[in-house]
Amino acid sequence: MGEQPSDTAGRAHHVAIIMDGNGRWAKKRGLPRSVGHQRGVEAVRKLVRSLNGSGLECLTLYAFSSENWKRSEDEVDDLMNLMRKFIKSDLPEFIANNVKLKIIGDWQSLAPDIVEMLEDALAKTREGTHTVAVALNYGSQQEIVRAARKAANEGEITVEALQKHLDTADLPPLDLLIRTSGEIRLSNFLLWQSAYAEMLFVDTLWPDFTPAMLQQALDDFARRERRFGGR
Ligand code: FPP
């Protein structure tokens, strides 16, 4: 094949965010970590509201990792209770705003009442036009192992066969991965899917992240040049 024309990336279809910095946001203000998480949920809510009509097809959010169980029991309880509250309070708005909910990770092993709420929310948002994928009890290495096992059971492990069994198989390819709070690492999030994703690390702590900042990231992405290994 001849030389590929260099081009700018154009519109992003799928953005994922590692929402980091709730604890530091609270600490800076002398508040308990739980308040940081509450404000983190507020930031999620505003972002999800801003999606309708934005042209973005999918936003994937890292809400609870398989490693987050190592946090104190109180903090894990806080996060689970926030999840319960969030689904209950925001499901009608999700439906009204054409959000299609998707959950990735080992979410079926969460508390039975949460699993039930999520199943109900998935069913009620099935017709949505843009996806909000929430990573719950998610670890990318575990996801890849699960997918590899399924591919092996079917006979052959190839890139395509494995990809087909990832939790994200029905989502558009990941275009842009954002991490807030100044940390520069992936923390077991979408490792496979990030193979050709653009990366953006911002210093903003998650509760301070706004829809305007996402828009800025989308505008910057549109101007980037992507080669996918070509020239
Ligand atoms: C990182 O902040 C954030 C998390 C571990 C959880 C992210 C969760 C939310 C934003 C709220 C729940 C989401 C939904 C969708 C209901 P951190 O606690 O690691 O912050 P730190 O590194 O400053 O301590």
PDB file of C-alpha atoms and ligand atoms in Angstrom:
ATOM      1  CA  MET A   1       0.000   0.000   0.000  1.00  0.00           C
ATOM      2  CA  GLY A   2       1.249   3.497  -0.815  1.00  0.00           C
ATOM      3  CA  GLU A   3       1.865   6.303   1.650  1.00  0.00           C
ATOM      4  CA  GLN A   4      -1.177   7.053   3.791  1.00  0.00           C
ATOM      5  CA  PRO A   5      -2.263  10.681   3.627  1.00  0.00           C
ATOM      6  CA  SER A   6      -1.605  12.256   7.015  1.00  0.00           C
ATOM      7  CA  ASP A   7      -4.834  13.559   8.366  1.00  0.00           C
ATOM      8  CA  THR A   8      -6.267  14.892  11.578  1.00  0.00           C
ATOM      9  CA  ALA A   9      -8.274  12.569  13.779  1.00  0.00           C
ATOM     10  CA  GLY A  10     -11.699  14.156  13.291  1.00  0.00           C
ATOM     11  CA  ARG A  11     -14.568  13.582  15.642  1.00  0.00           C
ATOM     12  CA  ALA A  12     -14.106  11.244  18.615  1.00  0.00           C
ATOM     13  CA  HIS A  13     -16.689   8.474  18.880  1.00  0.00           C
ATOM     14  CA  HIS A  14     -15.625   6.917  22.162  1.00  0.00           C
ATOM     15  CA  VAL A  15     -13.985   8.611  25.126  1.00  0.00           C
ATOM     16  CA  ALA A  16     -13.091   6.921  28.407  1.00  0.00           C
ATOM     17  CA  ILE A  17     -12.252   8.641  31.676  1.00  0.00           C
ATOM     18  CA  ILE A  18     -10.324   7.554  34.754  1.00  0.00           C
ATOM     19  CA  MET A  19     -12.089   9.759  37.281  1.00  0.00           C
ATOM     20  CA  ASP A  20      -9.311  10.323  39.804  1.00  0.00           C
ATOM     21  CA  GLY A  21      -8.835  12.800  42.630  1.00  0.00           C
ATOM     22  CA  ASN A  22     -12.037  12.739  44.687  1.00  0.00           C
ATOM     23  CA  GLY A  23     -10.073  12.057  47.872  1.00  0.00           C
ATOM     24  CA  ARG A  24      -7.556  14.841  47.266  1.00  0.00           C
ATOM     25  CA  TRP A  25     -10.361  17.259  46.379  1.00  0.00           C
ATOM     26  CA  ALA A  26     -11.945  16.574  49.774  1.00  0.00           C
ATOM     27  CA  LYS A  27      -8.641  16.636  51.682  1.00  0.00           C
ATOM     28  CA  LYS A  28      -7.759  20.077  50.284  1.00  0.00           C
ATOM     29  CA  ARG A  29     -10.985  21.359  51.824  1.00  0.00           C
ATOM     30  CA  GLY A  30     -10.708  19.487  55.116  1.00  0.00           C
ATOM     31  CA  LEU A  31     -13.718  17.354  54.202  1.00  0.00           C
ATOM     32  CA  PRO A  32     -14.210  13.581  54.495  1.00  0.00           C
ATOM     33  CA  ARG A  33     -13.380  11.467  51.429  1.00  0.00           C
ATOM     34  CA  SER A  34     -17.076  10.562  51.143  1.00  0.00           C
ATOM     35  CA  VAL A  35     -17.856  14.199  50.284  1.00  0.00           C
ATOM     36  CA  GLY A  36     -15.234  14.040  47.530  1.00  0.00           C
ATOM     37  CA  HIS A  37     -17.002  11.006  46.079  1.00  0.00           C
ATOM     38  CA  GLN A  38     -20.383  12.777  46.340  1.00  0.00           C
ATOM     39  CA  ARG A  39     -18.982  15.713  44.416  1.00  0.00           C
ATOM     40  CA  GLY A  40     -17.513  13.212  41.976  1.00  0.00           C
ATOM     41  CA  VAL A  41     -21.003  11.894  41.293  1.00  0.00           C
ATOM     42  CA  GLU A  42     -22.151  15.488  40.672  1.00  0.00           C
ATOM     43  CA  ALA A  43     -19.424  15.837  38.047  1.00  0.00           C
ATOM     44  CA  VAL A  44     -20.589  12.568  36.424  1.00  0.00           C
ATOM     45  CA  ARG A  45     -24.182  13.801  36.389  1.00  0.00           C
ATOM     46  CA  LYS A  46     -23.265  17.089  34.671  1.00  0.00           C
ATOM     47  CA  LEU A  47     -21.146  15.291  32.103  1.00  0.00           C
ATOM     48  CA  VAL A  48     -23.859  12.756  31.263  1.00  0.00           C
ATOM     49  CA  ARG A  49     -26.377  15.597  30.896  1.00  0.00           C
ATOM     50  CA  SER A  50     -24.081  17.322  28.432  1.00  0.00           C
ATOM     51  CA  LEU A  51     -23.852  14.285  26.149  1.00  0.00           C
ATOM     52  CA  ASN A  52     -27.277  14.521  24.536  1.00  0.00           C
ATOM     53  CA  GLY A  53     -26.681  16.202  21.200  1.00  0.00           C
ATOM     54  CA  SER A  54     -22.884  16.410  21.665  1.00  0.00           C
ATOM     55  CA  GLY A  55     -22.215  13.891  18.903  1.00  0.00           C
ATOM     56  CA  LEU A  56     -20.177  11.633  21.194  1.00  0.00           C
ATOM     57  CA  GLU A  57     -21.428   8.055  20.823  1.00  0.00           C
ATOM     58  CA  CYS A  58     -19.924   6.533  23.920  1.00  0.00           C
ATOM     59  CA  LEU A  59     -18.481   7.697  27.228  1.00  0.00           C
ATOM     60  CA  THR A  60     -16.900   5.028  29.428  1.00  0.00           C
ATOM     61  CA  LEU A  61     -16.326   5.865  33.095  1.00  0.00           C
ATOM     62  CA  TYR A  62     -14.099   4.003  35.553  1.00  0.00           C
ATOM     63  CA  ALA A  63     -16.295   4.038  38.659  1.00  0.00           C
ATOM     64  CA  PHE A  64     -15.022   1.066  40.679  1.00  0.00           C
ATOM     65  CA  SER A  65     -12.012  -1.095  39.921  1.00  0.00           C
ATOM     66  CA  SER A  66     -11.446  -4.691  40.958  1.00  0.00           C
ATOM     67  CA  GLU A  67      -8.625  -3.288  43.111  1.00  0.00           C
ATOM     68  CA  ASN A  68     -10.863  -0.747  44.883  1.00  0.00           C
ATOM     69  CA  TRP A  69     -12.023  -3.522  47.268  1.00  0.00           C
ATOM     70  CA  LYS A  70      -8.709  -2.917  49.085  1.00  0.00           C
ATOM     71  CA  ARG A  71     -10.041   0.415  50.377  1.00  0.00           C
ATOM     72  CA  SER A  72     -11.549   0.618  53.871  1.00  0.00           C
ATOM     73  CA  GLU A  73     -14.899  -1.076  54.354  1.00  0.00           C
ATOM     74  CA  ASP A  74     -16.465   2.323  55.070  1.00  0.00           C
ATOM     75  CA  GLU A  75     -15.222   3.804  51.816  1.00  0.00           C
ATOM     76  CA  VAL A  76     -16.342   0.768  49.780  1.00  0.00           C
ATOM     77  CA  ASP A  77     -19.781   1.036  51.446  1.00  0.00           C
ATOM     78  CA  ASP A  78     -19.897   4.760  50.637  1.00  0.00           C
ATOM     79  CA  LEU A  79     -19.123   4.106  46.981  1.00  0.00           C
ATOM     80  CA  MET A  80     -21.714   1.310  46.715  1.00  0.00           C
ATOM     81  CA  ASN A  81     -24.346   3.470  48.401  1.00  0.00           C
ATOM     82  CA  LEU A  82     -23.566   6.337  46.045  1.00  0.00           C
ATOM     83  CA  MET A  83     -24.074   3.926  43.176  1.00  0.00           C
ATOM     84  CA  ARG A  84     -27.470   2.855  44.547  1.00  0.00           C
ATOM     85  CA  LYS A  85     -28.536   6.482  45.046  1.00  0.00           C
ATOM     86  CA  PHE A  86     -27.268   7.551  41.644  1.00  0.00           C
ATOM     87  CA  ILE A  87     -29.139   4.849  39.736  1.00  0.00           C
ATOM     88  CA  LYS A  88     -32.334   5.514  41.668  1.00  0.00           C
ATOM     89  CA  SER A  89     -32.237   9.300  41.266  1.00  0.00           C
ATOM     90  CA  ASP A  90     -30.870   9.544  37.727  1.00  0.00           C
ATOM     91  CA  LEU A  91     -32.455   6.660  35.835  1.00  0.00           C
ATOM     92  CA  PRO A  92     -35.485   8.734  34.711  1.00  0.00           C
ATOM     93  CA  GLU A  93     -33.116  11.410  33.446  1.00  0.00           C
ATOM     94  CA  PHE A  94     -31.004   8.830  31.615  1.00  0.00           C
ATOM     95  CA  ILE A  95     -34.129   7.607  29.839  1.00  0.00           C
ATOM     96  CA  ALA A  96     -35.309  11.162  29.030  1.00  0.00           C
ATOM     97  CA  ASN A  97     -31.858  12.089  27.689  1.00  0.00           C
ATOM     98  CA  ASN A  98     -31.546   9.053  25.400  1.00  0.00           C
ATOM     99  CA  VAL A  99     -28.733   7.498  27.396  1.00  0.00           C
ATOM    100  CA  LYS A 100     -28.113   3.813  26.829  1.00  0.00           C
ATOM    101  CA  LEU A 101     -26.508   2.383  29.933  1.00  0.00           C
ATOM    102  CA  LYS A 102     -23.844  -0.291  29.634  1.00  0.00           C
ATOM    103  CA  ILE A 103     -21.870  -1.909  32.430  1.00  0.00           C
ATOM    104  CA  ILE A 104     -18.433  -3.436  31.976  1.00  0.00           C
ATOM    105  CA  GLY A 105     -16.476  -5.504  34.480  1.00  0.00           C
ATOM    106  CA  ASP A 106     -17.487  -8.300  36.824  1.00  0.00           C
ATOM    107  CA  TRP A 107     -20.613  -6.422  37.952  1.00  0.00           C
ATOM    108  CA  GLN A 108     -22.761  -9.528  38.378  1.00  0.00           C
ATOM    109  CA  SER A 109     -20.834 -10.326  41.540  1.00  0.00           C
ATOM    110  CA  LEU A 110     -21.750  -7.043  43.242  1.00  0.00           C
ATOM    111  CA  ALA A 111     -24.428  -7.006  45.975  1.00  0.00           C
ATOM    112  CA  PRO A 112     -27.647  -8.647  44.668  1.00  0.00           C
ATOM    113  CA  ASP A 113     -29.741  -5.475  45.104  1.00  0.00           C
ATOM    114  CA  ILE A 114     -27.259  -3.493  42.995  1.00  0.00           C
ATOM    115  CA  VAL A 115     -27.221  -6.195  40.319  1.00  0.00           C
ATOM    116  CA  GLU A 116     -31.018  -6.058  40.243  1.00  0.00           C
ATOM    117  CA  MET A 117     -31.047  -2.255  39.961  1.00  0.00           C
ATOM    118  CA  LEU A 118     -28.490  -2.369  37.165  1.00  0.00           C
ATOM    119  CA  GLU A 119     -30.404  -5.036  35.243  1.00  0.00           C
ATOM    120  CA  ASP A 120     -33.524  -2.904  35.502  1.00  0.00           C
ATOM    121  CA  ALA A 121     -31.610   0.207  34.355  1.00  0.00           C
ATOM    122  CA  LEU A 122     -30.050  -1.679  31.430  1.00  0.00           C
ATOM    123  CA  ALA A 123     -33.459  -2.900  30.291  1.00  0.00           C
ATOM    124  CA  LYS A 124     -35.071   0.541  30.612  1.00  0.00           C
ATOM    125  CA  THR A 125     -32.337   2.366  28.691  1.00  0.00           C
ATOM    126  CA  ARG A 126     -31.962  -0.174  25.890  1.00  0.00           C
ATOM    127  CA  GLU A 127     -33.340   2.205  23.267  1.00  0.00           C
ATOM    128  CA  GLY A 128     -30.933   5.063  24.071  1.00  0.00           C
ATOM    129  CA  THR A 129     -28.963   6.688  21.268  1.00  0.00           C
ATOM    130  CA  HIS A 130     -25.648   7.290  23.044  1.00  0.00           C
ATOM    131  CA  THR A 131     -23.924   4.957  25.465  1.00  0.00           C
ATOM    132  CA  VAL A 132     -22.663   5.646  28.954  1.00  0.00           C
ATOM    133  CA  ALA A 133     -20.574   2.625  29.894  1.00  0.00           C
ATOM    134  CA  VAL A 134     -19.784   2.354  33.589  1.00  0.00           C
ATOM    135  CA  ALA A 135     -16.872   0.162  34.649  1.00  0.00           C
ATOM    136  CA  LEU A 136     -17.850  -1.584  37.863  1.00  0.00           C
ATOM    137  CA  ASN A 137     -15.687  -4.133  39.622  1.00  0.00           C
ATOM    138  CA  TYR A 138     -13.617  -3.759  36.470  1.00  0.00           C
ATOM    139  CA  GLY A 139     -10.037  -4.857  35.858  1.00  0.00           C
ATOM    140  CA  SER A 140      -8.648  -4.904  32.355  1.00  0.00           C
ATOM    141  CA  GLN A 141      -6.281  -7.833  32.902  1.00  0.00           C
ATOM    142  CA  GLN A 142      -9.165  -9.904  34.289  1.00  0.00           C
ATOM    143  CA  GLU A 143     -11.325  -8.881  31.299  1.00  0.00           C
ATOM    144  CA  ILE A 144      -8.591  -9.997  28.866  1.00  0.00           C
ATOM    145  CA  VAL A 145      -8.223 -13.341  30.670  1.00  0.00           C
ATOM    146  CA  ARG A 146     -12.005 -13.917  30.541  1.00  0.00           C
ATOM    147  CA  ALA A 147     -12.024 -13.090  26.830  1.00  0.00           C
ATOM    148  CA  ALA A 148      -8.995 -15.301  26.111  1.00  0.00           C
ATOM    149  CA  ARG A 149     -10.664 -18.234  27.867  1.00  0.00           C
ATOM    150  CA  LYS A 150     -13.792 -17.823  25.761  1.00  0.00           C
ATOM    151  CA  ALA A 151     -11.776 -17.489  22.560  1.00  0.00           C
ATOM    152  CA  ALA A 152      -9.764 -20.611  23.486  1.00  0.00           C
ATOM    153  CA  ASN A 153     -12.984 -22.550  24.098  1.00  0.00           C
ATOM    154  CA  GLU A 154     -14.049 -21.647  20.594  1.00  0.00           C
ATOM    155  CA  GLY A 155     -10.786 -22.931  19.145  1.00  0.00           C
ATOM    156  CA  GLU A 156      -8.354 -20.194  18.260  1.00  0.00           C
ATOM    157  CA  ILE A 157      -6.874 -17.193  20.041  1.00  0.00           C
ATOM    158  CA  THR A 158      -6.446 -14.407  17.513  1.00  0.00           C
ATOM    159  CA  VAL A 159      -6.721 -10.653  17.956  1.00  0.00           C
ATOM    160  CA  GLU A 160     -10.180 -10.683  16.377  1.00  0.00           C
ATOM    161  CA  ALA A 161     -11.402 -13.727  18.319  1.00  0.00           C
ATOM    162  CA  LEU A 162     -10.282 -12.284  21.634  1.00  0.00           C
ATOM    163  CA  GLN A 163     -11.611  -8.814  20.897  1.00  0.00           C
ATOM    164  CA  LYS A 164     -15.033 -10.266  20.202  1.00  0.00           C
ATOM    165  CA  HIS A 165     -15.246 -11.431  23.820  1.00  0.00           C
ATOM    166  CA  LEU A 166     -14.118  -8.241  25.551  1.00  0.00           C
ATOM    167  CA  ASP A 167     -16.756  -6.479  27.652  1.00  0.00           C
ATOM    168  CA  THR A 168     -16.457  -3.574  25.208  1.00  0.00           C
ATOM    169  CA  ALA A 169     -17.021  -5.689  22.066  1.00  0.00           C
ATOM    170  CA  ASP A 170     -20.172  -3.802  21.103  1.00  0.00           C
ATOM    171  CA  LEU A 171     -18.710  -0.317  21.702  1.00  0.00           C
ATOM    172  CA  PRO A 172     -16.908   1.830  19.122  1.00  0.00           C
ATOM    173  CA  PRO A 173     -13.087   1.644  19.185  1.00  0.00           C
ATOM    174  CA  LEU A 174     -11.644   3.808  21.949  1.00  0.00           C
ATOM    175  CA  ASP A 175     -10.461   7.145  20.573  1.00  0.00           C
ATOM    176  CA  LEU A 176      -9.407   9.059  23.644  1.00  0.00           C
ATOM    177  CA  LEU A 177      -8.563   8.134  27.216  1.00  0.00           C
ATOM    178  CA  ILE A 178      -8.544  10.917  29.809  1.00  0.00           C
ATOM    179  CA  ARG A 179      -7.223  10.673  33.366  1.00  0.00           C
ATOM    180  CA  THR A 180      -7.757  13.443  35.854  1.00  0.00           C
ATOM    181  CA  SER A 181      -5.743  14.462  38.932  1.00  0.00           C
ATOM    182  CA  GLY A 182      -2.256  14.521  37.422  1.00  0.00           C
ATOM    183  CA  GLU A 183      -1.487  10.795  37.778  1.00  0.00           C
ATOM    184  CA  ILE A 184       0.046   9.341  34.634  1.00  0.00           C
ATOM    185  CA  ARG A 185      -0.855   5.646  34.566  1.00  0.00           C
ATOM    186  CA  LEU A 186      -3.638   3.386  33.329  1.00  0.00           C
ATOM    187  CA  SER A 187      -4.370   1.487  36.566  1.00  0.00           C
ATOM    188  CA  ASN A 188      -5.686  -1.662  34.860  1.00  0.00           C
ATOM    189  CA  PHE A 189      -8.250   0.246  32.764  1.00  0.00           C
ATOM    190  CA  LEU A 190      -8.963  -0.605  29.099  1.00  0.00           C
ATOM    191  CA  LEU A 191      -5.410  -1.854  28.449  1.00  0.00           C
ATOM    192  CA  TRP A 192      -6.296  -3.711  25.258  1.00  0.00           C
ATOM    193  CA  GLN A 193      -8.656  -0.994  24.036  1.00  0.00           C
ATOM    194  CA  SER A 194      -5.984   1.683  24.541  1.00  0.00           C
ATOM    195  CA  ALA A 195      -3.644   0.155  21.939  1.00  0.00           C
ATOM    196  CA  TYR A 196      -4.198   3.082  19.569  1.00  0.00           C
ATOM    197  CA  ALA A 197      -6.152   5.481  21.761  1.00  0.00           C
ATOM    198  CA  GLU A 198      -4.935   9.024  22.267  1.00  0.00           C
ATOM    199  CA  MET A 199      -4.138   9.865  25.888  1.00  0.00           C
ATOM    200  CA  LEU A 200      -4.845  13.007  27.839  1.00  0.00           C
ATOM    201  CA  PHE A 201      -3.684  13.508  31.408  1.00  0.00           C
ATOM    202  CA  VAL A 202      -5.045  16.596  33.131  1.00  0.00           C
ATOM    203  CA  ASP A 203      -4.253  18.009  36.573  1.00  0.00           C
ATOM    204  CA  THR A 204      -7.874  18.825  37.394  1.00  0.00           C
ATOM    205  CA  LEU A 205      -9.251  16.785  40.294  1.00  0.00           C
ATOM    206  CA  TRP A 206     -12.323  14.817  39.216  1.00  0.00           C
ATOM    207  CA  PRO A 207     -15.012  16.829  41.113  1.00  0.00           C
ATOM    208  CA  ASP A 208     -13.768  19.945  39.277  1.00  0.00           C
ATOM    209  CA  PHE A 209     -13.943  18.361  35.823  1.00  0.00           C
ATOM    210  CA  THR A 210     -16.628  20.073  33.712  1.00  0.00           C
ATOM    211  CA  PRO A 211     -18.480  19.408  30.434  1.00  0.00           C
ATOM    212  CA  ALA A 212     -16.531  22.365  28.966  1.00  0.00           C
ATOM    213  CA  MET A 213     -13.282  20.534  29.751  1.00  0.00           C
ATOM    214  CA  LEU A 214     -14.557  17.438  27.953  1.00  0.00           C
ATOM    215  CA  GLN A 215     -15.499  19.608  24.980  1.00  0.00           C
ATOM    216  CA  GLN A 216     -12.005  21.120  25.006  1.00  0.00           C
ATOM    217  CA  ALA A 217     -10.528  17.593  25.022  1.00  0.00           C
ATOM    218  CA  LEU A 218     -12.764  16.618  22.083  1.00  0.00           C
ATOM    219  CA  ASP A 219     -11.707  19.725  20.156  1.00  0.00           C
ATOM    220  CA  ASP A 220      -8.011  18.980  20.829  1.00  0.00           C
ATOM    221  CA  PHE A 221      -8.527  15.368  19.786  1.00  0.00           C
ATOM    222  CA  ALA A 222     -10.070  16.440  16.482  1.00  0.00           C
ATOM    223  CA  ARG A 223      -6.841  18.285  15.639  1.00  0.00           C
ATOM    224  CA  ARG A 224      -4.486  15.412  16.514  1.00  0.00           C
ATOM    225  CA  GLU A 225      -2.875  13.343  13.808  1.00  0.00           C
ATOM    226  CA  ARG A 226      -3.395   9.583  14.134  1.00  0.00           C
ATOM    227  CA  ARG A 227      -1.390   7.071  12.147  1.00  0.00           C
ATOM    228  CA  PHE A 228      -2.254   3.693  13.720  1.00  0.00           C
ATOM    229  CA  GLY A 229       1.300   2.488  13.112  1.00  0.00           C
ATOM    230  CA  GLY A 230       1.400   3.771   9.508  1.00  0.00           C
ATOM    231  CA  ARG A 231       3.244   6.827   8.223  1.00  0.00           C
TER     232      ARG A 231
HETATM  233  C1  FPP B   1     -10.896   8.181  42.445  1.00  0.00           C
HETATM  234  O1  FPP B   1     -10.737   9.104  43.461  1.00  0.00           O
HETATM  235  C2  FPP B   1     -12.266   7.818  42.272  1.00  0.00           C
HETATM  236  C3  FPP B   1     -12.811   6.600  42.552  1.00  0.00           C
HETATM  237  C4  FPP B   1     -12.082   5.470  43.161  1.00  0.00           C
HETATM  238  C5  FPP B   1     -14.186   6.308  42.300  1.00  0.00           C
HETATM  239  C6  FPP B   1     -14.825   7.114  41.208  1.00  0.00           C
HETATM  240  C7  FPP B   1     -16.196   7.250  41.625  1.00  0.00           C
HETATM  241  C8  FPP B   1     -16.990   8.309  41.437  1.00  0.00           C
HETATM  242  C9  FPP B   1     -16.645   9.495  40.653  1.00  0.00           C
HETATM  243  C10 FPP B   1     -18.297   8.298  42.053  1.00  0.00           C
HETATM  244  C11 FPP B   1     -19.118   7.107  41.739  1.00  0.00           C
HETATM  245  C12 FPP B   1     -19.534   7.062  40.333  1.00  0.00           C
HETATM  246  C13 FPP B   1     -20.777   6.813  39.906  1.00  0.00           C
HETATM  247  C14 FPP B   1     -21.005   6.631  38.433  1.00  0.00           C
HETATM  248  C15 FPP B   1     -21.932   6.690  40.805  1.00  0.00           C
HETATM  249  P1  FPP B   1      -9.793   8.718  44.656  1.00  0.00           P
HETATM  250  O2  FPP B   1     -10.650   8.386  45.807  1.00  0.00           O
HETATM  251  O3  FPP B   1      -8.846   7.656  44.250  1.00  0.00           O
HETATM  252  O4  FPP B   1      -9.050  10.073  44.866  1.00  0.00           O
HETATM  253  P2  FPP B   1      -7.595  10.277  45.470  1.00  0.00           P
HETATM  254  O5  FPP B   1      -6.644   9.566  44.556  1.00  0.00           O
HETATM  255  O6  FPP B   1      -7.455  11.759  45.432  1.00  0.00           O
HETATM  256  O7  FPP B   1      -7.625   9.722  46.857  1.00  0.00           O
END
